[in-house]
Coordinates of C-alpha atoms and ligand atoms in Angstrom, one line a residue:
M21 CA 71.5 169.6 134.9
S22 CA 73.0 171.2 138.0
V23 CA 76.5 170.3 139.0
N24 CA 75.2 168.6 142.1
E25 CA 73.5 166.0 140.0
W26 CA 76.8 164.8 138.6
A27 CA 78.6 162.0 140.4
W28 CA 81.8 162.7 142.4
W29 CA 83.8 160.6 139.9
Q30 CA 82.5 162.7 137.0
K31 CA 83.2 166.2 138.4
G32 CA 86.1 165.2 140.6
I33 CA 89.9 164.6 140.1
V34 CA 91.5 161.2 140.8
Y35 CA 95.0 161.3 142.3
Q36 CA 97.1 158.1 142.0
I37 CA 99.4 157.3 144.9
Y38 CA 102.2 154.8 144.4
P39 CA 102.3 153.8 148.1
M40 CA 105.9 152.6 148.1
S41 CA 107.0 156.0 147.1
F42 CA 104.7 158.5 148.8
Q43 CA 105.8 158.8 152.4
D44 CA 107.7 156.5 154.7
S45 CA 106.5 156.7 158.3
D46 CA 108.5 153.8 159.9
Q47 CA 111.9 154.6 158.4
D48 CA 112.3 151.4 156.5
G49 CA 112.8 153.2 153.2
Y50 CA 109.4 152.3 151.8
G51 CA 106.3 154.5 151.8
D52 CA 103.4 153.1 153.9
L53 CA 99.8 153.7 154.8
Q54 CA 100.6 155.7 157.9
G55 CA 102.7 157.9 155.6
I56 CA 99.7 158.6 153.5
I57 CA 97.6 159.5 156.6
D58 CA 100.4 161.9 157.7
R59 CA 100.1 163.6 154.3
L60 CA 96.4 164.0 154.0
D61 CA 96.5 167.7 154.6
Y62 CA 98.8 168.0 151.6
L63 CA 96.5 165.9 149.5
Q64 CA 93.5 168.0 150.6
S65 CA 95.4 171.1 149.6
L66 CA 95.6 169.8 146.0
N67 CA 91.8 169.9 145.7
V68 CA 91.7 166.4 144.5
D69 CA 88.6 164.3 145.1
A70 CA 89.7 160.7 145.2
L71 CA 92.9 158.8 146.0
W72 CA 93.7 155.6 144.1
L73 CA 96.3 153.4 145.8
S74 CA 98.4 151.1 143.7
P75 CA 98.4 147.6 145.3
V76 CA 99.1 147.4 149.0
Y77 CA 98.2 143.7 149.5
P78 CA 100.6 141.0 150.8
S79 CA 102.9 140.1 147.9
P80 CA 106.4 138.8 147.2
L81 CA 106.7 142.0 145.2
H82 CA 108.0 140.5 142.0
D83 CA 105.9 143.2 140.2
N84 CA 105.7 145.7 143.1
G85 CA 102.5 144.3 144.4
Y86 CA 100.7 143.6 141.2
D87 CA 101.5 140.0 142.2
V88 CA 98.9 139.6 144.9
A89 CA 99.4 136.7 147.5
D90 CA 96.3 137.6 149.5
Y91 CA 93.5 139.8 148.2
C92 CA 92.1 140.5 151.7
G93 CA 95.1 141.7 153.6
I94 CA 97.7 144.5 153.8
H95 CA 101.4 143.9 153.2
P96 CA 103.3 144.5 156.5
L97 CA 105.6 146.8 154.6
F98 CA 102.6 149.2 154.3
G99 CA 100.9 148.5 157.6
D100 CA 97.9 146.3 158.5
L101 CA 94.1 146.3 158.1
E102 CA 93.7 148.4 161.1
T103 CA 95.9 151.1 159.7
F104 CA 94.0 150.7 156.4
D105 CA 90.7 151.3 158.1
R106 CA 92.1 154.4 159.8
L107 CA 93.3 155.7 156.5
L108 CA 89.9 155.1 154.9
E109 CA 88.2 156.9 157.8
E110 CA 90.5 159.9 157.6
V111 CA 90.3 160.1 153.8
H112 CA 86.5 160.2 154.2
A113 CA 86.7 162.8 157.0
A114 CA 88.9 164.9 154.7
G115 CA 86.1 164.8 152.1
M116 CA 87.9 162.5 149.7
K117 CA 87.2 159.0 148.3
L118 CA 89.6 156.0 148.3
L119 CA 90.0 153.6 145.4
M120 CA 91.8 150.2 145.6
D121 CA 93.7 148.6 142.8
L122 CA 92.0 145.3 142.0
V123 CA 94.2 142.8 140.2
P124 CA 91.8 140.0 139.1
N125 CA 93.6 138.7 136.0
H126 CA 96.5 137.0 137.8
T127 CA 97.7 136.2 141.3
S128 CA 101.1 135.8 142.8
D129 CA 102.5 132.2 142.5
E130 CA 102.5 132.4 146.3
H131 CA 98.7 132.8 146.5
H132 CA 97.2 129.8 148.2
W133 CA 94.9 129.3 145.2
F134 CA 97.9 128.8 143.0
L135 CA 99.8 126.7 145.6
E136 CA 96.8 124.3 145.6
S137 CA 96.3 124.5 141.8
R138 CA 100.0 123.6 141.3
S139 CA 100.0 120.8 143.9
S140 CA 98.6 118.2 141.5
R141 CA 96.7 117.8 138.3
D142 CA 93.6 116.6 140.1
N143 CA 93.5 119.3 142.8
P144 CA 90.0 120.9 142.8
K145 CA 91.7 124.3 142.1
R146 CA 93.8 123.0 139.2
D147 CA 91.6 124.7 136.6
W148 CA 91.3 127.9 138.5
Y149 CA 94.5 128.7 136.5
I150 CA 95.3 128.2 132.9
W151 CA 97.3 125.0 132.5
H152 CA 98.3 123.4 129.2
D153 CA 100.3 120.4 128.0
P154 CA 103.5 121.2 126.1
G155 CA 103.3 121.9 122.4
P156 CA 103.5 119.0 119.9
E157 CA 107.3 119.3 119.7
G158 CA 107.7 119.9 123.5
G159 CA 108.2 123.4 124.8
P160 CA 105.4 126.0 125.3
P161 CA 101.9 125.2 124.1
N162 CA 101.9 128.2 121.6
N163 CA 103.8 131.3 120.7
W164 CA 102.2 133.7 123.2
L165 CA 104.6 136.2 124.8
S166 CA 104.9 137.7 128.2
H167 CA 104.7 141.4 128.4
F168 CA 107.8 141.3 130.5
G169 CA 109.9 139.3 128.0
G170 CA 110.1 135.6 127.0
P171 CA 107.3 133.2 126.5
A172 CA 103.9 133.6 128.4
W173 CA 104.2 130.0 129.6
T174 CA 106.3 128.5 132.4
L175 CA 106.7 124.8 132.8
D176 CA 105.8 123.3 136.2
E177 CA 108.2 120.3 136.2
A178 CA 106.4 118.3 138.8
S179 CA 103.1 118.0 136.8
G180 CA 104.7 118.4 133.4
Q181 CA 102.3 121.2 132.3
Y182 CA 102.8 124.8 131.5
Y183 CA 100.9 127.7 133.2
L184 CA 100.0 130.9 131.5
H185 CA 101.3 134.3 132.6
Q186 CA 101.0 137.4 130.4
F187 CA 103.3 139.2 132.8
D188 CA 106.0 137.9 135.1
T189 CA 106.5 134.1 135.6
H190 CA 105.4 134.7 139.2
Q191 CA 102.0 136.0 138.0
P192 CA 100.0 133.0 136.9
E193 CA 96.7 133.9 135.2
L194 CA 93.3 133.0 136.6
N195 CA 90.9 131.0 134.5
Y196 CA 87.6 132.9 134.3
R197 CA 86.1 130.0 132.3
H198 CA 86.1 128.0 135.5
P199 CA 82.7 128.7 137.3
D200 CA 84.2 129.3 140.7
V201 CA 86.8 131.9 139.9
L202 CA 84.5 134.9 139.2
P203 CA 82.4 134.4 142.4
A204 CA 85.7 134.2 144.4
M205 CA 86.9 137.5 142.9
Q206 CA 83.5 139.1 143.5
E207 CA 83.8 138.1 147.1
V208 CA 87.1 139.9 147.2
M209 CA 85.4 143.1 145.9
R210 CA 82.7 142.8 148.6
F211 CA 85.4 142.5 151.2
W212 CA 86.7 145.9 150.4
L213 CA 83.4 147.5 149.5
D214 CA 82.0 146.4 152.9
R215 CA 84.9 148.1 154.5
G216 CA 83.9 151.3 152.8
V217 CA 86.2 151.8 149.9
D218 CA 84.7 153.9 147.1
G219 CA 85.6 151.7 144.2
F220 CA 88.3 150.0 142.2
R221 CA 90.8 150.6 139.4
V222 CA 90.8 147.2 137.8
D223 CA 94.1 146.0 136.4
V224 CA 94.3 144.8 132.7
I225 CA 90.6 144.3 132.5
Y226 CA 90.8 143.9 128.7
R227 CA 93.2 140.9 128.9
M228 CA 91.1 138.6 131.2
V229 CA 89.7 136.4 128.5
K230 CA 92.0 134.2 126.3
D231 CA 91.4 132.1 123.2
E232 CA 89.8 128.9 124.3
L233 CA 91.7 127.0 121.5
F234 CA 95.0 128.6 122.4
R235 CA 95.8 129.5 118.8
D236 CA 99.1 131.2 118.0
E237 CA 99.1 134.9 117.6
P238 CA 100.1 136.3 114.2
A239 CA 103.3 138.3 113.7
N240 CA 102.9 142.1 113.8
P241 CA 104.1 143.4 110.4
D242 CA 104.5 146.9 111.9
W243 CA 106.8 145.9 114.8
D244 CA 109.7 148.3 115.2
G245 CA 112.0 145.5 116.5
I246 CA 112.3 147.0 119.9
F247 CA 109.9 145.7 122.5
P248 CA 109.5 141.9 122.0
F249 CA 105.9 141.8 123.2
Q250 CA 104.9 144.0 120.4
S251 CA 106.2 141.5 117.8
L252 CA 102.8 139.8 117.8
I253 CA 99.2 141.0 117.3
H254 CA 97.4 140.1 120.5
C255 CA 94.2 139.0 119.0
R256 CA 94.1 135.8 121.1
T257 CA 94.8 137.3 124.5
Q258 CA 93.3 140.9 124.4
D259 CA 89.8 142.3 124.0
L260 CA 88.3 138.9 123.2
A261 CA 84.6 138.2 122.9
G262 CA 83.2 137.5 126.3
T263 CA 85.3 140.2 128.0
Q264 CA 82.4 142.6 128.2
K265 CA 80.2 140.0 129.9
L266 CA 82.9 139.5 132.5
V267 CA 83.4 143.3 133.0
A268 CA 79.6 143.6 133.6
Q269 CA 79.8 140.9 136.3
F270 CA 82.4 143.0 138.1
R271 CA 80.3 146.1 137.7
K272 CA 77.3 144.3 139.1
V273 CA 79.1 144.0 142.4
V274 CA 80.1 147.6 142.5
D275 CA 76.4 148.5 141.9
E276 CA 75.4 146.5 144.9
Y277 CA 76.7 149.5 146.8
S278 CA 75.8 153.1 146.4
D279 CA 78.0 155.8 144.8
R280 CA 81.0 153.6 144.0
V281 CA 83.1 153.6 140.9
M282 CA 84.8 151.1 138.6
V283 CA 87.7 152.3 136.6
G284 CA 89.3 149.9 134.1
E285 CA 92.8 149.7 132.7
V286 CA 92.4 149.4 129.0
Y287 CA 95.1 150.0 126.5
L288 CA 93.3 149.7 123.2
P289 CA 92.5 151.9 120.2
L290 CA 89.8 154.5 120.9
D291 CA 87.0 152.6 119.0
R292 CA 87.6 149.5 121.0
L293 CA 88.3 151.3 124.3
V294 CA 84.9 152.9 124.3
R295 CA 83.2 149.5 124.2
Y296 CA 84.4 149.1 127.8
Y297 CA 81.6 151.5 128.9
G298 CA 79.6 148.4 128.2
R299 CA 76.2 147.8 126.7
D300 CA 73.8 150.4 128.2
L301 CA 76.8 151.6 130.3
S302 CA 76.9 148.3 132.2
G303 CA 80.7 148.2 132.1
C304 CA 83.4 150.5 133.5
H305 CA 82.2 153.9 134.7
L306 CA 85.6 155.1 133.5
P307 CA 87.6 152.9 131.1
F308 CA 90.9 154.6 131.4
N309 CA 91.7 156.7 128.4
F310 CA 95.5 156.5 128.1
H311 CA 95.7 158.1 124.7
L312 CA 97.3 161.3 125.9
L313 CA 100.2 159.2 127.1
L314 CA 100.6 157.7 123.7
C315 CA 99.9 160.7 121.6
E316 CA 102.7 162.8 120.0
W317 CA 103.0 166.1 121.8
K318 CA 101.6 168.3 119.0
A319 CA 98.7 170.6 119.2
S320 CA 97.0 169.2 116.1
A321 CA 97.5 165.6 117.2
V322 CA 96.1 166.2 120.6
R323 CA 93.1 168.1 119.2
R324 CA 92.4 165.3 116.8
L325 CA 92.6 162.8 119.6
V326 CA 90.2 164.8 121.8
E327 CA 87.7 165.2 119.1
E328 CA 87.9 161.6 117.9
Y329 CA 87.4 160.4 121.5
E330 CA 84.5 162.8 122.1
S331 CA 82.8 161.6 118.9
L332 CA 83.2 157.9 119.9
L333 CA 81.8 158.1 123.4
P334 CA 78.6 156.2 123.9
P335 CA 75.5 158.2 124.9
G336 CA 75.9 159.0 128.6
G337 CA 79.5 157.7 128.7
W338 CA 81.6 160.1 130.7
P339 CA 85.1 160.9 129.4
N340 CA 88.4 160.7 131.3
W341 CA 92.0 161.5 130.7
V342 CA 95.4 160.3 132.0
A343 CA 98.6 162.1 131.4
S344 CA 101.0 159.9 133.4
N345 CA 101.0 156.8 135.5
H346 CA 103.4 154.2 137.1
D347 CA 103.9 152.4 133.8
R348 CA 105.0 155.2 131.6
P349 CA 107.6 158.0 131.6
R350 CA 106.6 161.0 133.6
S351 CA 104.9 163.7 131.5
A352 CA 107.6 166.4 132.1
T353 CA 110.0 163.9 130.5
R354 CA 107.7 162.9 127.7
V355 CA 106.6 166.4 126.7
T356 CA 109.8 168.3 127.9
P357 CA 110.1 170.1 131.2
R358 CA 109.1 173.4 129.6
Q359 CA 105.8 171.9 128.4
A360 CA 104.9 170.3 131.7
R361 CA 102.8 173.2 132.7
V362 CA 100.9 173.1 129.5
S363 CA 100.4 169.4 130.0
N364 CA 98.9 169.9 133.4
M365 CA 96.7 172.7 132.2
L366 CA 95.5 170.5 129.4
L367 CA 94.7 167.6 131.7
L368 CA 92.9 169.8 134.2
T369 CA 90.8 171.7 131.6
L370 CA 89.7 169.0 129.2
R371 CA 86.1 167.6 129.5
G372 CA 86.3 164.4 131.6
T373 CA 87.7 163.1 134.8
P374 CA 91.5 163.6 135.1
T375 CA 93.7 161.1 136.8
V376 CA 96.8 162.7 138.1
Y377 CA 99.9 160.7 139.1
Y378 CA 101.7 161.7 142.3
A379 CA 104.4 164.4 142.0
E380 CA 103.1 165.5 138.6
E381 CA 101.9 168.6 140.4
L382 CA 105.6 169.4 140.9
G383 CA 106.6 169.0 137.3
H384 CA 108.7 166.0 138.5
E385 CA 110.7 164.3 135.7
S386 CA 111.5 160.6 135.3
V387 CA 114.7 159.6 137.1
D388 CA 117.7 157.6 135.7
I389 CA 118.0 154.4 137.7
P390 CA 121.4 152.8 138.1
A391 CA 121.5 149.2 137.0
D392 CA 122.2 147.8 140.5
V393 CA 119.0 149.2 142.1
V394 CA 116.6 148.2 139.3
R395 CA 113.3 146.6 140.6
D396 CA 111.0 146.6 137.6
P397 CA 110.6 143.2 136.0
I398 CA 110.7 144.8 132.6
S399 CA 114.1 146.2 133.2
L400 CA 115.3 143.1 134.9
N401 CA 114.2 140.8 132.1
L402 CA 115.1 143.1 129.3
P403 CA 118.1 145.0 130.6
E404 CA 118.9 146.4 127.1
L405 CA 115.5 148.2 127.3
A406 CA 115.9 149.4 130.9
N407 CA 116.6 153.0 129.9
S408 CA 113.8 153.3 127.3
M409 CA 111.1 151.0 128.7
G410 CA 111.9 150.7 132.4
R411 CA 109.2 151.8 134.8
D412 CA 111.3 152.4 138.0
Q413 CA 112.1 155.8 136.4
A414 CA 108.6 157.0 137.1
R415 CA 108.2 155.4 140.6
T416 CA 110.8 157.3 142.6
P417 CA 110.1 158.8 146.1
M418 CA 108.0 161.9 146.5
P419 CA 110.3 164.8 147.3
W420 CA 108.8 166.6 150.2
D421 CA 111.5 169.1 151.1
G422 CA 115.2 169.9 150.5
T423 CA 116.6 168.0 153.5
C424 CA 118.6 164.9 153.2
Q425 CA 116.3 162.1 151.8
A426 CA 113.8 164.8 150.8
G427 CA 111.6 164.3 153.8
F428 CA 110.5 161.0 152.3
T429 CA 112.4 158.8 154.8
R430 CA 114.9 158.9 157.5
S431 CA 116.1 155.3 156.9
A432 CA 119.8 154.8 157.3
E433 CA 119.8 152.8 154.1
G434 CA 117.9 155.4 152.2
P435 CA 114.8 155.1 150.1
W436 CA 114.0 152.0 148.1
L437 CA 114.6 153.8 144.8
P438 CA 116.8 156.8 144.3
L439 CA 115.4 160.3 144.7
T440 CA 115.3 162.7 141.8
P441 CA 118.7 164.4 141.7
D442 CA 116.8 167.7 141.6
Y443 CA 115.0 167.2 144.9
E444 CA 116.7 170.2 146.5
T445 CA 114.7 172.5 144.2
I446 CA 111.9 170.2 143.0
N447 CA 110.1 169.5 146.3
V448 CA 106.8 170.4 147.9
A449 CA 108.2 172.7 150.6
A450 CA 110.2 174.8 148.1
Q451 CA 107.3 175.0 145.6
Q452 CA 104.9 175.9 148.4
E453 CA 106.9 179.1 148.9
R454 CA 107.2 180.1 145.3
A455 CA 104.1 181.8 144.0
D456 CA 104.8 180.8 140.4
S457 CA 105.7 177.2 141.1
H458 CA 104.3 174.1 139.3
L459 CA 102.6 173.2 142.6
N460 CA 100.8 176.6 142.9
L461 CA 99.8 176.4 139.3
F462 CA 98.3 173.0 139.9
R463 CA 96.4 174.2 142.9
A464 CA 95.1 177.2 141.0
L465 CA 93.8 175.0 138.3
T466 CA 92.2 172.4 140.6
R467 CA 90.6 175.1 142.7
L468 CA 89.1 176.8 139.7
R469 CA 88.0 173.4 138.2
R470 CA 86.2 172.7 141.5
Q471 CA 84.5 176.1 141.5
A472 CA 83.6 176.4 137.8
P473 CA 80.9 174.1 136.5
A474 CA 82.0 174.9 132.9
L475 CA 85.4 173.3 133.7
S476 CA 84.2 170.3 135.7
V477 CA 81.1 169.3 133.8
G478 CA 80.7 171.7 130.9
D479 CA 80.7 171.2 127.2
Y480 CA 83.8 171.2 125.0
S481 CA 84.3 172.8 121.6
S482 CA 87.5 173.7 119.9
L483 CA 88.6 176.8 117.9
D484 CA 90.6 177.1 114.7
T485 CA 93.6 179.3 114.9
P486 CA 96.2 180.0 112.2
Y487 CA 99.0 178.5 114.3
E488 CA 99.6 174.8 114.1
E489 CA 101.2 174.8 117.6
V490 CA 98.2 176.2 119.3
F491 CA 95.3 174.1 120.8
A492 CA 92.4 176.4 121.8
F493 CA 89.1 175.3 123.2
L494 CA 86.1 176.5 125.0
R495 CA 84.3 175.1 128.1
T496 CA 80.8 176.2 128.6
H497 CA 77.9 175.4 130.9
P498 CA 74.5 177.0 130.9
G499 CA 74.1 179.7 133.5
S500 CA 77.9 179.7 134.4
D501 CA 81.0 181.5 133.3
S502 CA 82.6 180.2 130.2
Y503 CA 86.3 179.6 129.8
L504 CA 88.7 179.7 126.9
I505 CA 91.9 177.7 127.1
C506 CA 94.8 178.5 124.8
L507 CA 97.8 176.2 124.9
N508 CA 101.0 176.8 123.0
F509 CA 102.7 173.5 122.3
G510 CA 105.6 175.2 120.6
P511 CA 108.5 177.5 121.7
R512 CA 107.6 180.6 119.7
D513 CA 105.8 183.6 121.1
L514 CA 102.6 184.3 119.2
Q515 CA 99.6 186.6 119.0
L516 CA 96.2 185.2 118.5
D517 CA 92.9 186.7 117.4
V518 CA 90.3 184.9 119.3
S519 CA 87.8 187.7 119.2
C520 CA 85.2 185.2 118.1
C521 CA 84.8 184.6 121.8
G522 CA 84.2 188.2 122.7
A523 CA 86.2 191.4 122.8
R524 CA 87.9 190.9 126.2
A525 CA 88.5 188.2 128.8
E526 CA 90.0 187.9 132.2
I527 CA 93.1 185.8 132.8
A528 CA 91.9 183.2 135.4
V529 CA 95.1 181.2 135.4
S530 CA 98.3 181.7 133.4
S531 CA 100.8 178.8 133.3
S532 CA 103.6 181.2 134.3
M533 CA 101.4 182.3 137.3
K534 CA 102.6 185.8 136.4
R535 CA 99.9 187.2 134.2
R536 CA 96.7 188.7 135.5
G537 CA 94.0 191.1 134.4
V538 CA 91.9 191.7 131.4
V539 CA 93.2 190.9 127.9
D540 CA 92.1 192.0 124.4
L541 CA 91.0 188.9 122.5
S542 CA 91.7 190.3 119.1
G543 CA 95.4 190.4 119.9
L544 CA 96.1 187.9 122.6
D545 CA 99.8 187.4 123.4
L546 CA 100.7 183.8 124.0
A547 CA 104.3 183.1 124.8
G548 CA 106.2 179.9 123.8
A549 CA 105.1 177.0 126.0
E550 CA 102.5 179.2 127.7
G551 CA 99.0 178.2 128.6
L552 CA 96.2 180.6 129.4
L553 CA 92.9 179.9 131.0
L554 CA 90.6 182.8 130.3
R555 CA 87.2 183.7 131.9
L556 CA 85.1 185.1 129.1
C557 CA 83.2 188.3 129.8
G558 CA 79.6 188.0 128.7
P559 CA 77.8 185.2 126.8
V560 CA 79.8 183.3 124.2
E561 CA 78.7 183.0 120.7
K562 CA 80.1 180.1 118.8
P563 CA 80.7 181.4 115.3
D564 CA 83.9 179.6 114.1
L565 CA 83.7 176.9 116.6
Q566 CA 83.3 173.3 115.7
Ligands
GLC2 C1 99.1 146.7 134.9 C2 99.9 147.5 135.9 C3 101.3 147.2 135.8 C4 101.5 145.8 136.1 C5 100.7 144.9 135.1 C6 100.6 143.5 135.6 O1 99.4 147.1 133.6 O2 99.6 148.9 135.7 O3 102.1 148.0 136.6 O4 102.9 145.4 135.9 O5 99.3 145.4 135.1 O6 99.8 143.4 136.8
MG3 MG1 107.8 152.5 155.7

């Protein structure tokens, strides 16, 4: 199959923008849509193919916009629909796609559907949400927990019933067992698809169906005693029978339009994750694979993960990888700053669509957040876990240059969250200038990925080496150059014999950005924390390869 026959969401790279933190254009300290428009040249220079925006809808912002008060509008903080249309047009003119964040599992408690639902027990929208009488001894109907701490139920005093929320108390859950809810959400999808958006990243798609009998969840015997939500096994609220049917109904709407994509947020073990491709691929095009985020940073563990995932993919199911997002520590913090380059090289050379989180191209680290500026509901509700589990740390403003406020804003009050203290060195302008910067490494990798069919759509196979800290794999595609990727997850300098791939190869990209030229594959130097992307000379045989 020629590369042209692959869909854009297969061969391309997705870049996640956290709009509040990307670029402020109106000097209120918050990023906005005009700010994104102003930075499209930069985005284009990253050789990414699609932009995914975290929510920009009207919202009281109890969960930074994942509490949607109106699915068909734009929060004034970010702009308005007219600015949105302009953004979409300019993104398309720049040859990129735009994905919206769809949050169908819950609304804000300020959404008019919920206001109606809550207004009385016999309101026609009452059962659009999940209401329940108190348990037999009073109190919540069962033991279900909110992800953000405390019970998953909040009492509505006026009607004497509890409503369900797996997240913040301001995020009541919609009831997809009610026949009118799905059609209403499908109309929301059409609203954006008609405007021309290229698809959706669908929030917590695996948690949309709940046990009809509201049975308690069992205690988790493996709980480490830290994050309260993990004290239960979520067999009554996650990945329930019926979820796939619902996912397929969302997908159907996406398929009413041509060339759109549906990405789903699914935190589940691999064998259950791959079911979200759906029967005969009728589910998500890309059920997000978050396992790199959760995997120990060890070559053997990552190799095992890649191979297990590859082996579980359904026929025709296209892989994808995520190395960081707005809910987890940044990858440079997770894998150590020294390994951040290896991590980017891994993400951009594996088989499958990579999703890159903004500022990861700079090797940006998570930022310590002083208690008095915390915004994340997890940190607010569970202050003792703010440092370990808080999410503000990964949501700080994009550092554009070394000037005061890093070129993110000129607001007198400063940005909504603190900048990285390193912004004078870790910023776009400075890294643009330095040939060996993270940014230039990122661009070299994305440029090559775009040019080389073996990297964007080619096959994957790994190599055995005698070193446990090395992950080496091949990417090949008929009729195109083949590439060998050697990643050193450890600190020691090593020499590898990878002559099974030929006598010599040319360094296409080195993580240090300093090495070039032809290397001898029988004695390949690989420094500590180094990654090499090598173009193989001549056809590859695959003797020792698995
Ligand atoms: C998803 C989002 C997260 C949000 C939660 C509730 O996990 O990624 O940021 O808090 O859903 O909407
Ligand atoms: Mg602004």
